[in-house]
Amino acid sequence: MDNKEKQVIFSGIQPSGSLHLGNYLGAIKNWVSLADEYNCYYCIVDMHSITVRQEPAELRKRALMQLAQYVACGLDPKENTLFIQSHVHEHAELGWVLNCYTMFGELSRMTQFKDKSAKHAENINGGLFTYPTLMAADILLYQTDKVPVGEDQKQHVELSRDIAIRFNNLYGETFKVPDPFIPKVGARIMGLSDPKSKMSKSDPQGCVFLMDSPDEISRKFKRAVTDSDSENCVRFAPDEKPGVANLMNIYSSVTGKSFEEIEKEFAGKGYGVFKPAVGEAVIETLRPIREEAERILSDKAYLQSIYTEGAQKASNTARKTLRKVYKKLGFVEKPQL
Ligand code: ATP
Ligand code: LTN
C-alpha cells in the first residue's frame, strides 16, 4: 500500500534518560510491527525534555543514542519517519498557536503536570504547564489517526482531540482528530526491585537498560524480588505473586512462550533456576540491539543521514498543515525570504 493511503501513527519518547526494557517491550517493540500497515512517525521529543533541567552535553548524547536504539530495535528508517523534534520548527510554531486555543483550566487538570510540579517544586516553569499543547502540535501536524502511548499519556491525547475539535469547529476542517492506541500485550513491565511499581529509570537497580552489559543484566535478575511465599514455584498469580508474574510476563514477551508453557518448563525447579533463566533470555534479546546501537552510534555519518532524511520527510508534511493553519487564522502569507 502507498504511504498516502495508510493511516498515520505518531509517537515520541523524551531523551531524558536511557531507554529500558519497559520502553522496549511496552512501546518500541510494538512500533516495529506497525510499519507495514501504517505511515509511522517516531520522534525524539527533545523540546519536551527541557521542561525539566537537562545537562546539555548529556541531552545531545542521549538524543543520538535514542535514535541509534530506535534503529537497532528494528525501526527501519526507510519504512518509518524517524526524527528529532527540534529539527522541525513547525512543532514550536503550532505549539504556540494551540496555546491560544487551550484553556488554563484544562492544563491545570493534567495529572502529569501535577506530578511533575510536585517533583520539581523549585522549577515549575511555563513549559511544564503548556507541555500538552506542544504534544498536541506534535500529533496534529501530521494529521495523525492513532497515537500509541502508555496509559499515563492517555489524558494528553484526549486533550489533543479536544483542541483539534475546537479548532475545526471555529475554522472548518483543519486537523484529523486522533485516537489513543494503547497496546494490550507487554503493556506494563514492573520494576525488578519493586514489582508493584512500573519499571522506571528512577530506580536504576530494578531497571534493565538496553545498553546494560550481560553481567549487569544477570546481576539484576538474580536479585529480582520474587515473593516471600513458601511455595517457591513458578505459577502465574499476579495478585498473590506479583514478582513472579512480572518475570513470567518478561519471559513470555521475549521468548513468545505462553504462561502455561512457562509453568511447565519450570515445574519443580524453583526461583533459583527461573530467575537466571529469565536473565539469560533477556541478555540474548538485548545483545543484538546493544551491539547494533553501538555500531550505529559510532557511524556518525549514517546517524546524521537518518535524522536529516527524517526531518526532511517530517517537515514536508508539517509545513503543509502549518500553512493551512496560518491561512485560517488570518496571518498574511509569508513572502519568500
Ligand atoms: P520513566 O518512569 O522511566 O521516566 P516514562 O513513563 O517517563 O518512564 P516515557 O519516556 O514516558 O517513560 O515512556 C516512553 C514509552 O515507554 C511510553 O509509551 C511508555 O508508556 C512506555 N513505558 C515506559 N515505562 C514502561 C514500562 N515499565 N512498561 C511498559 N511500558 C513502559
Ligand atoms: N508525553 C510523552 C512523550 C510525547 C509524545 C508526543 C507521545 C511527546 N510528544 C506525541 C506521543 C505523541 C511522554 O512523556 N511519554
mmCIF file of C-alpha atoms and ligand atoms in Angstrom:
data_model
loop_
_atom_site.group_PDB
_atom_site.id
_atom_site.type_symbol
_atom_site.label_atom_id
_atom_site.label_comp_id
_atom_site.label_asym_id
_atom_site.label_seq_id
_atom_site.Cartn_x
_atom_site.Cartn_y
_atom_site.Cartn_z
ATOM 1 C CA MET A 1 0.000 0.000 0.000
ATOM 2 C CA ASP A 2 1.176 3.512 -0.768
ATOM 3 C CA ASN A 3 2.071 5.611 2.297
ATOM 4 C CA LYS A 4 -0.572 8.156 1.288
ATOM 5 C CA GLU A 5 -3.368 5.603 1.667
ATOM 6 C CA LYS A 6 -2.236 4.378 5.065
ATOM 7 C CA GLN A 7 -3.467 5.708 8.377
ATOM 8 C CA VAL A 8 -0.930 7.820 10.252
ATOM 9 C CA ILE A 9 0.725 6.857 13.539
ATOM 10 C CA PHE A 10 2.732 9.322 15.643
ATOM 11 C CA SER A 11 4.567 8.706 18.891
ATOM 12 C CA GLY A 12 7.520 10.083 20.758
ATOM 13 C CA ILE A 13 9.819 9.457 23.691
ATOM 14 C CA GLN A 14 11.741 12.127 25.576
ATOM 15 C CA PRO A 15 15.550 11.795 25.542
ATOM 16 C CA SER A 16 15.542 12.467 29.273
ATOM 17 C CA GLY A 17 17.057 9.115 30.240
ATOM 18 C CA SER A 18 18.376 5.863 28.831
ATOM 19 C CA LEU A 19 15.837 3.549 27.212
ATOM 20 C CA HIS A 20 14.965 0.494 29.283
ATOM 21 C CA LEU A 21 13.284 -2.882 28.914
ATOM 22 C CA GLY A 22 9.890 -1.309 29.800
ATOM 23 C CA ASN A 23 10.219 1.198 26.943
ATOM 24 C CA TYR A 24 11.245 -1.614 24.578
ATOM 25 C CA LEU A 25 8.607 -4.228 25.463
ATOM 26 C CA GLY A 26 5.867 -1.671 26.221
ATOM 27 C CA ALA A 27 6.409 0.690 23.301
ATOM 28 C CA ILE A 28 9.162 0.300 20.692
ATOM 29 C CA LYS A 29 8.670 -3.429 20.030
ATOM 30 C CA ASN A 30 5.040 -2.713 19.152
ATOM 31 C CA TRP A 31 6.022 0.209 16.943
ATOM 32 C CA VAL A 32 8.180 -2.127 14.839
ATOM 33 C CA SER A 33 5.184 -4.257 13.881
ATOM 34 C CA LEU A 34 3.127 -1.256 12.699
ATOM 35 C CA ALA A 35 5.295 -0.180 9.739
ATOM 36 C CA ASP A 36 3.534 -2.312 7.102
ATOM 37 C CA GLU A 37 0.052 -1.200 7.957
ATOM 38 C CA TYR A 38 0.595 2.454 8.895
ATOM 39 C CA ASN A 39 2.551 5.527 7.877
ATOM 40 C CA CYS A 40 4.601 5.926 11.071
ATOM 41 C CA TYR A 41 6.362 8.935 12.570
ATOM 42 C CA TYR A 42 8.564 8.363 15.622
ATOM 43 C CA CYS A 43 10.032 11.426 17.197
ATOM 44 C CA ILE A 44 12.719 12.135 19.763
ATOM 45 C CA VAL A 45 10.963 14.886 21.676
ATOM 46 C CA ASP A 46 13.943 16.901 22.900
ATOM 47 C CA MET A 47 11.901 20.109 23.237
ATOM 48 C CA HIS A 48 9.638 18.397 25.743
ATOM 49 C CA SER A 49 12.584 17.254 27.810
ATOM 50 C CA ILE A 50 13.776 20.804 28.636
ATOM 51 C CA THR A 51 10.659 21.326 30.755
ATOM 52 C CA VAL A 52 12.931 19.888 33.450
ATOM 53 C CA ARG A 53 16.610 20.862 33.652
ATOM 54 C CA GLN A 54 18.968 18.843 31.460
ATOM 55 C CA GLU A 55 22.748 18.741 31.222
ATOM 56 C CA PRO A 56 23.361 19.987 27.607
ATOM 57 C CA ALA A 57 26.148 17.534 26.672
ATOM 58 C CA GLU A 58 24.147 14.632 28.118
ATOM 59 C CA LEU A 59 20.961 15.677 26.316
ATOM 60 C CA ARG A 60 22.767 15.752 22.951
ATOM 61 C CA LYS A 61 24.356 12.357 23.586
ATOM 62 C CA ARG A 62 21.096 10.770 24.702
ATOM 63 C CA ALA A 63 19.123 12.067 21.709
ATOM 64 C CA LEU A 64 21.641 10.488 19.298
ATOM 65 C CA MET A 65 21.794 7.305 21.362
ATOM 66 C CA GLN A 66 17.991 7.102 21.324
ATOM 67 C CA LEU A 67 17.944 7.396 17.548
ATOM 68 C CA ALA A 68 20.586 4.646 17.235
ATOM 69 C CA GLN A 69 18.490 2.500 19.583
ATOM 70 C CA TYR A 70 15.270 3.072 17.627
ATOM 71 C CA VAL A 71 17.023 1.697 14.544
ATOM 72 C CA ALA A 72 18.755 -1.115 16.457
ATOM 73 C CA CYS A 73 15.376 -2.191 17.876
ATOM 74 C CA GLY A 74 14.167 -2.767 14.325
ATOM 75 C CA LEU A 75 12.645 0.548 13.231
ATOM 76 C CA ASP A 76 13.788 0.751 9.627
ATOM 77 C CA PRO A 77 14.498 4.411 8.759
ATOM 78 C CA LYS A 78 13.329 3.789 5.184
ATOM 79 C CA GLU A 79 9.953 2.473 6.340
ATOM 80 C CA ASN A 80 9.408 4.885 9.246
ATOM 81 C CA THR A 81 9.993 8.614 9.641
ATOM 82 C CA LEU A 82 12.492 8.906 12.498
ATOM 83 C CA PHE A 83 13.374 12.457 13.502
ATOM 84 C CA ILE A 84 14.337 14.909 16.205
ATOM 85 C CA GLN A 85 11.595 17.344 17.266
ATOM 86 C CA SER A 86 13.788 20.480 17.421
ATOM 87 C CA HIS A 87 14.791 19.924 13.765
ATOM 88 C CA VAL A 88 11.246 20.615 12.564
ATOM 89 C CA HIS A 89 10.433 24.186 13.649
ATOM 90 C CA GLU A 90 6.715 23.785 12.876
ATOM 91 C CA HIS A 91 6.317 21.958 16.222
ATOM 92 C CA ALA A 92 7.205 25.093 18.197
ATOM 93 C CA GLU A 93 5.130 27.308 15.904
ATOM 94 C CA LEU A 94 1.963 25.228 16.025
ATOM 95 C CA GLY A 95 2.556 24.718 19.753
ATOM 96 C CA TRP A 96 2.264 28.491 20.248
ATOM 97 C CA VAL A 97 -0.925 28.697 18.191
ATOM 98 C CA LEU A 98 -2.526 25.831 20.120
ATOM 99 C CA ASN A 99 -1.644 27.530 23.417
ATOM 100 C CA CYS A 100 -4.111 30.205 22.384
ATOM 101 C CA TYR A 101 -6.848 27.585 21.936
ATOM 102 C CA THR A 102 -6.277 25.717 25.187
ATOM 103 C CA MET A 103 -7.751 26.800 28.472
ATOM 104 C CA PHE A 104 -5.863 27.404 31.710
ATOM 105 C CA GLY A 105 -8.356 25.136 33.462
ATOM 106 C CA GLU A 106 -7.740 22.277 31.035
ATOM 107 C CA LEU A 107 -3.974 22.441 31.528
ATOM 108 C CA SER A 108 -4.417 22.666 35.306
ATOM 109 C CA ARG A 109 -6.215 19.329 35.312
ATOM 110 C CA MET A 110 -3.374 17.357 33.686
ATOM 111 C CA THR A 111 -2.109 14.771 36.151
ATOM 112 C CA GLN A 112 1.422 14.747 34.698
ATOM 113 C CA PHE A 113 1.655 18.493 35.405
ATOM 114 C CA LYS A 114 0.513 17.939 38.973
ATOM 115 C CA ASP A 115 3.002 15.077 39.472
ATOM 116 C CA LYS A 116 5.941 16.845 37.856
ATOM 117 C CA SER A 117 5.334 20.145 39.625
ATOM 118 C CA ALA A 118 5.290 18.299 42.940
ATOM 119 C CA LYS A 119 8.551 16.561 41.991
ATOM 120 C CA HIS A 120 10.283 19.724 40.689
ATOM 121 C CA ALA A 121 8.851 22.290 43.109
ATOM 122 C CA GLU A 122 11.877 24.564 42.550
ATOM 123 C CA ASN A 123 11.215 24.820 38.799
ATOM 124 C CA ILE A 124 7.513 24.947 37.952
ATOM 125 C CA ASN A 125 8.005 26.734 34.649
ATOM 126 C CA GLY A 126 5.552 27.723 31.915
ATOM 127 C CA GLY A 127 6.797 24.941 29.647
ATOM 128 C CA LEU A 128 5.898 22.301 32.179
ATOM 129 C CA PHE A 129 2.391 23.742 32.271
ATOM 130 C CA THR A 130 1.939 24.014 28.493
ATOM 131 C CA TYR A 131 3.699 20.702 27.742
ATOM 132 C CA PRO A 132 0.424 19.141 26.460
ATOM 133 C CA THR A 133 -0.099 21.853 23.806
ATOM 134 C CA LEU A 134 3.329 21.084 22.314
ATOM 135 C CA MET A 135 2.390 17.408 22.381
ATOM 136 C CA ALA A 136 -0.886 18.269 20.629
ATOM 137 C CA ALA A 137 1.139 20.130 17.983
ATOM 138 C CA ASP A 138 3.377 17.050 17.501
ATOM 139 C CA ILE A 139 0.337 14.916 16.865
ATOM 140 C CA LEU A 140 -1.861 17.307 14.856
ATOM 141 C CA LEU A 141 0.871 18.474 12.455
ATOM 142 C CA TYR A 142 0.909 15.025 10.805
ATOM 143 C CA GLN A 143 -2.887 14.565 10.562
ATOM 144 C CA THR A 144 -2.390 11.603 12.873
ATOM 145 C CA ASP A 145 -5.027 8.869 13.217
ATOM 146 C CA LYS A 146 -3.544 6.895 16.096
ATOM 147 C CA VAL A 147 -1.132 7.656 18.915
ATOM 148 C CA PRO A 148 0.436 4.602 20.594
ATOM 149 C CA VAL A 149 1.140 5.579 24.203
ATOM 150 C CA GLY A 150 1.080 4.115 27.669
ATOM 151 C CA GLU A 151 -1.913 4.576 29.943
ATOM 152 C CA ASP A 152 -0.255 7.611 31.606
ATOM 153 C CA GLN A 153 -0.362 9.622 28.357
ATOM 154 C CA LYS A 154 -3.999 8.974 27.507
ATOM 155 C CA GLN A 155 -5.131 12.218 29.148
ATOM 156 C CA HIS A 156 -2.756 14.229 26.941
ATOM 157 C CA VAL A 157 -4.011 12.540 23.766
ATOM 158 C CA GLU A 158 -7.584 13.245 24.823
ATOM 159 C CA LEU A 159 -6.716 16.907 25.290
ATOM 160 C CA SER A 160 -5.191 16.895 21.775
ATOM 161 C CA ARG A 161 -8.529 15.583 20.490
ATOM 162 C CA ASP A 162 -10.424 18.360 22.291
ATOM 163 C CA ILE A 163 -8.111 21.024 20.884
ATOM 164 C CA ALA A 164 -8.452 19.620 17.334
ATOM 165 C CA ILE A 165 -12.246 19.533 17.587
ATOM 166 C CA ARG A 166 -12.347 23.086 18.983
ATOM 167 C CA PHE A 167 -10.139 24.429 16.190
ATOM 168 C CA ASN A 168 -12.103 22.578 13.496
ATOM 169 C CA ASN A 169 -15.365 23.966 14.852
ATOM 170 C CA LEU A 170 -14.043 27.526 14.723
ATOM 171 C CA TYR A 171 -12.221 27.418 11.373
ATOM 172 C CA GLY A 172 -13.564 24.410 9.458
ATOM 173 C CA GLU A 173 -11.917 21.018 8.957
ATOM 174 C CA THR A 174 -8.203 21.558 9.639
ATOM 175 C CA PHE A 175 -6.953 18.692 11.801
ATOM 176 C CA LYS A 176 -7.611 14.965 11.845
ATOM 177 C CA VAL A 177 -8.966 14.074 15.308
ATOM 178 C CA PRO A 178 -6.518 11.495 16.778
ATOM 179 C CA ASP A 179 -7.229 8.434 18.921
ATOM 180 C CA PRO A 180 -5.032 6.997 21.660
ATOM 181 C CA PHE A 181 -3.817 3.487 20.825
ATOM 182 C CA ILE A 182 -2.928 1.516 23.940
ATOM 183 C CA PRO A 183 -1.267 -1.866 23.368
ATOM 184 C CA LYS A 184 -2.676 -4.924 25.106
ATOM 185 C CA VAL A 185 0.447 -7.045 25.430
ATOM 186 C CA GLY A 186 3.676 -6.340 27.289
ATOM 187 C CA ALA A 187 1.932 -3.146 28.326
ATOM 188 C CA ARG A 188 3.306 -2.837 31.811
ATOM 189 C CA ILE A 189 6.692 -4.142 32.850
ATOM 190 C CA MET A 190 7.184 -3.736 36.564
ATOM 191 C CA GLY A 191 10.415 -2.936 38.426
ATOM 192 C CA LEU A 192 12.655 -5.844 39.431
ATOM 193 C CA SER A 193 13.205 -4.471 42.922
ATOM 194 C CA ASP A 194 9.575 -3.428 43.419
ATOM 195 C CA PRO A 195 7.050 -5.373 41.308
ATOM 196 C CA LYS A 196 4.284 -3.028 42.496
ATOM 197 C CA SER A 197 5.584 -0.015 40.553
ATOM 198 C CA LYS A 198 6.389 0.140 36.844
ATOM 199 C CA MET A 199 9.957 -0.350 35.670
ATOM 200 C CA SER A 200 11.410 3.128 35.587
ATOM 201 C CA LYS A 201 14.780 4.797 35.134
ATOM 202 C CA SER A 202 14.284 6.476 38.509
ATOM 203 C CA ASP A 203 15.017 3.104 40.176
ATOM 204 C CA PRO A 204 18.209 2.001 38.336
ATOM 205 C CA GLN A 205 18.615 -1.194 40.405
ATOM 206 C CA GLY A 206 15.221 -2.541 39.380
ATOM 207 C CA CYS A 207 15.517 -1.276 35.818
ATOM 208 C CA VAL A 208 17.213 -3.080 32.920
ATOM 209 C CA PHE A 209 18.641 -0.580 30.443
ATOM 210 C CA LEU A 210 19.036 -1.531 26.775
ATOM 211 C CA MET A 211 22.757 -0.763 26.999
ATOM 212 C CA ASP A 212 23.419 -2.736 30.216
ATOM 213 C CA SER A 213 26.191 -5.342 29.923
ATOM 214 C CA PRO A 214 25.238 -9.043 30.169
ATOM 215 C CA ASP A 215 26.840 -9.138 33.639
ATOM 216 C CA GLU A 216 24.725 -6.248 34.872
ATOM 217 C CA ILE A 217 21.550 -7.789 33.468
ATOM 218 C CA SER A 218 22.355 -11.127 35.032
ATOM 219 C CA ARG A 219 23.015 -9.477 38.416
ATOM 220 C CA LYS A 220 19.738 -7.513 38.289
ATOM 221 C CA PHE A 221 17.684 -10.628 37.528
ATOM 222 C CA LYS A 222 19.378 -12.734 40.197
ATOM 223 C CA ARG A 223 18.470 -10.035 42.721
ATOM 224 C CA ALA A 224 14.914 -9.632 41.394
ATOM 225 C CA VAL A 225 12.342 -9.640 44.156
ATOM 226 C CA THR A 226 10.264 -12.784 43.984
ATOM 227 C CA ASP A 227 7.619 -13.461 46.514
ATOM 228 C CA SER A 228 8.077 -14.438 50.088
ATOM 229 C CA ASP A 229 5.718 -17.382 49.760
ATOM 230 C CA SER A 230 6.996 -20.753 50.888
ATOM 231 C CA GLU A 231 5.811 -22.260 47.611
ATOM 232 C CA ASN A 232 8.950 -21.485 45.538
ATOM 233 C CA CYS A 233 7.004 -22.453 42.449
ATOM 234 C CA VAL A 234 6.665 -20.703 39.079
ATOM 235 C CA ARG A 235 2.943 -20.085 38.778
ATOM 236 C CA PHE A 236 1.064 -17.124 37.235
ATOM 237 C CA ALA A 237 -0.853 -15.439 40.067
ATOM 238 C CA PRO A 238 -0.402 -11.639 39.702
ATOM 239 C CA ASP A 239 -2.218 -10.693 42.937
ATOM 240 C CA GLU A 240 -0.580 -13.286 45.140
ATOM 241 C CA LYS A 241 2.819 -13.387 43.440
ATOM 242 C CA PRO A 242 3.425 -10.072 41.588
ATOM 243 C CA GLY A 243 7.200 -10.545 41.362
ATOM 244 C CA VAL A 244 6.932 -13.968 39.724
ATOM 245 C CA ALA A 245 4.111 -12.758 37.449
ATOM 246 C CA ASN A 246 6.269 -9.863 36.272
ATOM 247 C CA LEU A 247 9.189 -12.187 35.495
ATOM 248 C CA MET A 248 6.813 -14.511 33.640
ATOM 249 C CA ASN A 249 5.474 -11.555 31.674
ATOM 250 C CA ILE A 250 9.013 -10.529 30.715
ATOM 251 C CA TYR A 251 9.989 -14.114 29.824
ATOM 252 C CA SER A 252 6.834 -14.520 27.776
ATOM 253 C CA SER A 253 7.410 -11.213 25.925
ATOM 254 C CA VAL A 254 10.978 -12.092 24.945
ATOM 255 C CA THR A 255 10.504 -15.799 24.124
ATOM 256 C CA GLY A 256 6.915 -15.798 22.836
ATOM 257 C CA LYS A 257 6.052 -18.674 25.215
ATOM 258 C CA SER A 258 2.651 -18.752 26.924
ATOM 259 C CA PHE A 259 2.315 -18.683 30.730
ATOM 260 C CA GLU A 260 1.227 -22.314 30.596
ATOM 261 C CA GLU A 261 4.341 -23.344 28.704
ATOM 262 C CA ILE A 262 6.496 -21.405 31.164
ATOM 263 C CA GLU A 263 4.864 -23.102 34.163
ATOM 264 C CA LYS A 264 5.571 -26.487 32.560
ATOM 265 C CA GLU A 265 9.157 -25.620 31.679
ATOM 266 C CA PHE A 266 9.965 -24.686 35.297
ATOM 267 C CA ALA A 267 7.800 -27.227 37.096
ATOM 268 C CA GLY A 268 9.654 -28.431 40.187
ATOM 269 C CA LYS A 269 12.618 -26.103 39.530
ATOM 270 C CA GLY A 270 12.015 -23.107 41.824
ATOM 271 C CA TYR A 271 13.059 -19.451 41.620
ATOM 272 C CA GLY A 272 16.775 -20.231 41.838
ATOM 273 C CA VAL A 273 16.586 -21.701 38.335
ATOM 274 C CA PHE A 274 13.836 -19.451 36.962
ATOM 275 C CA LYS A 275 15.400 -16.041 37.711
ATOM 276 C CA PRO A 276 18.731 -16.665 35.928
ATOM 277 C CA ALA A 277 16.833 -18.228 33.008
ATOM 278 C CA VAL A 278 14.786 -15.038 32.555
ATOM 279 C CA GLY A 279 18.034 -13.058 32.814
ATOM 280 C CA GLU A 280 19.638 -15.187 30.069
ATOM 281 C CA ALA A 281 16.643 -14.787 27.757
ATOM 282 C CA VAL A 282 16.721 -11.000 28.219
ATOM 283 C CA ILE A 283 20.503 -10.909 27.667
ATOM 284 C CA GLU A 284 20.080 -12.746 24.354
ATOM 285 C CA THR A 285 17.235 -10.436 23.278
ATOM 286 C CA LEU A 286 19.155 -7.275 24.115
ATOM 287 C CA ARG A 287 22.606 -8.407 22.899
ATOM 288 C CA PRO A 288 21.998 -7.745 19.167
ATOM 289 C CA ILE A 289 20.201 -4.481 19.989
ATOM 290 C CA ARG A 290 23.079 -3.231 22.131
ATOM 291 C CA GLU A 291 25.722 -4.244 19.602
ATOM 292 C CA GLU A 292 23.826 -2.711 16.686
ATOM 293 C CA ALA A 293 23.162 0.520 18.621
ATOM 294 C CA GLU A 294 26.878 0.814 19.414
ATOM 295 C CA ARG A 295 27.785 0.213 15.789
ATOM 296 C CA ILE A 296 25.293 2.823 14.516
ATOM 297 C CA LEU A 297 26.369 5.338 17.157
ATOM 298 C CA SER A 298 29.980 5.078 16.028
ATOM 299 C CA ASP A 299 28.953 5.718 12.399
ATOM 300 C CA LYS A 300 28.267 9.430 12.737
ATOM 301 C CA ALA A 301 27.652 9.970 9.008
ATOM 302 C CA TYR A 302 24.972 7.250 8.918
ATOM 303 C CA LEU A 303 23.278 8.607 12.035
ATOM 304 C CA GLN A 304 23.284 12.085 10.565
ATOM 305 C CA SER A 305 21.795 10.829 7.306
ATOM 306 C CA ILE A 306 18.947 9.183 9.237
ATOM 307 C CA TYR A 307 17.932 12.274 11.179
ATOM 308 C CA THR A 308 18.409 14.542 8.154
ATOM 309 C CA GLU A 309 16.177 12.414 5.943
ATOM 310 C CA GLY A 310 13.675 12.036 8.798
ATOM 311 C CA ALA A 311 13.459 15.802 9.362
ATOM 312 C CA GLN A 312 13.035 16.394 5.610
ATOM 313 C CA LYS A 313 10.161 13.914 5.374
ATOM 314 C CA ALA A 314 8.527 15.234 8.548
ATOM 315 C CA SER A 315 8.812 18.883 7.583
ATOM 316 C CA ASN A 316 7.214 18.241 4.172
ATOM 317 C CA THR A 317 4.020 17.241 5.956
ATOM 318 C CA ALA A 318 4.307 19.627 8.900
ATOM 319 C CA ARG A 319 4.796 22.618 6.590
ATOM 320 C CA LYS A 320 1.516 21.932 4.791
ATOM 321 C CA THR A 321 -0.507 21.709 7.992
ATOM 322 C CA LEU A 322 1.033 24.861 9.457
ATOM 323 C CA ARG A 323 0.445 26.815 6.234
ATOM 324 C CA LYS A 324 -3.224 25.817 6.335
ATOM 325 C CA VAL A 325 -3.486 26.876 9.991
ATOM 326 C CA TYR A 326 -1.831 30.292 9.437
ATOM 327 C CA LYS A 327 -4.124 30.958 6.494
ATOM 328 C CA LYS A 328 -7.210 30.101 8.511
ATOM 329 C CA LEU A 329 -6.065 32.323 11.373
ATOM 330 C CA GLY A 330 -5.722 35.301 9.033
ATOM 331 C CA PHE A 331 -1.931 35.664 9.012
ATOM 332 C CA VAL A 332 -0.522 37.428 5.929
ATOM 333 C CA GLU A 333 1.075 34.916 3.576
ATOM 334 C CA LYS A 334 4.788 34.591 4.229
ATOM 335 C CA PRO A 335 6.975 36.051 1.463
ATOM 336 C CA GLN A 336 9.950 34.145 0.014
ATOM 337 C CA LEU A 337 12.897 35.241 2.185
HETATM 338 P P1 ATP B 1 10.234 6.571 33.424
HETATM 339 O O1 ATP B 1 9.297 6.330 34.535
HETATM 340 O O2 ATP B 1 11.379 5.633 33.312
HETATM 341 O O3 ATP B 1 10.611 8.037 33.282
HETATM 342 P P2 ATP B 1 8.436 7.099 31.459
HETATM 343 O O4 ATP B 1 6.997 6.671 31.602
HETATM 344 O O5 ATP B 1 8.768 8.537 31.674
HETATM 345 O O6 ATP B 1 9.397 6.177 32.188
HETATM 346 P P3 ATP B 1 8.468 7.543 28.848
HETATM 347 O O7 ATP B 1 9.679 8.125 28.232
HETATM 348 O O8 ATP B 1 7.328 8.403 29.192
HETATM 349 O O9 ATP B 1 8.887 6.726 30.060
HETATM 350 O O10 ATP B 1 7.922 6.316 28.067
HETATM 351 C C1 ATP B 1 8.100 6.096 26.730
HETATM 352 C C2 ATP B 1 7.201 4.962 26.357
HETATM 353 O O11 ATP B 1 7.559 3.762 27.057
HETATM 354 C C3 ATP B 1 5.739 5.235 26.686
HETATM 355 O O12 ATP B 1 4.935 4.761 25.618
HETATM 356 C C4 ATP B 1 5.511 4.422 27.944
HETATM 357 O O13 ATP B 1 4.171 4.026 28.082
HETATM 358 C C5 ATP B 1 6.440 3.223 27.748
HETATM 359 N N1 ATP B 1 6.881 2.677 29.046
HETATM 360 C C6 ATP B 1 7.652 3.307 29.967
HETATM 361 N N2 ATP B 1 7.866 2.515 31.045
HETATM 362 C C7 ATP B 1 7.201 1.346 30.787
HETATM 363 C C8 ATP B 1 7.031 0.115 31.500
HETATM 364 N N3 ATP B 1 7.581 -0.083 32.684
HETATM 365 N N4 ATP B 1 6.290 -0.875 30.940
HETATM 366 C C9 ATP B 1 5.734 -0.698 29.722
HETATM 367 N N5 ATP B 1 5.851 0.429 29.000
HETATM 368 C C10 ATP B 1 6.573 1.453 29.501
HETATM 369 N N1 LTN B 2 4.494 12.991 26.607
HETATM 370 C C1 LTN B 2 5.061 11.763 26.128
HETATM 371 C C2 LTN B 2 6.079 11.983 25.050
HETATM 372 C C3 LTN B 2 5.478 12.662 23.860
HETATM 373 C C4 LTN B 2 4.559 12.073 22.941
HETATM 374 C C5 LTN B 2 4.285 13.085 21.976
HETATM 375 C C6 LTN B 2 3.965 10.809 22.865
HETATM 376 C C7 LTN B 2 5.697 13.944 23.428
HETATM 377 N N2 LTN B 2 5.003 14.193 22.306
HETATM 378 C C8 LTN B 2 3.396 12.837 20.939
HETATM 379 C C9 LTN B 2 3.069 10.587 21.803
HETATM 380 C C10 LTN B 2 2.787 11.594 20.864
HETATM 381 C C11 LTN B 2 5.715 11.046 27.309
HETATM 382 O O1 LTN B 2 6.096 11.682 28.244
HETATM 383 N N3 LTN B 2 5.852 9.746 27.218
#
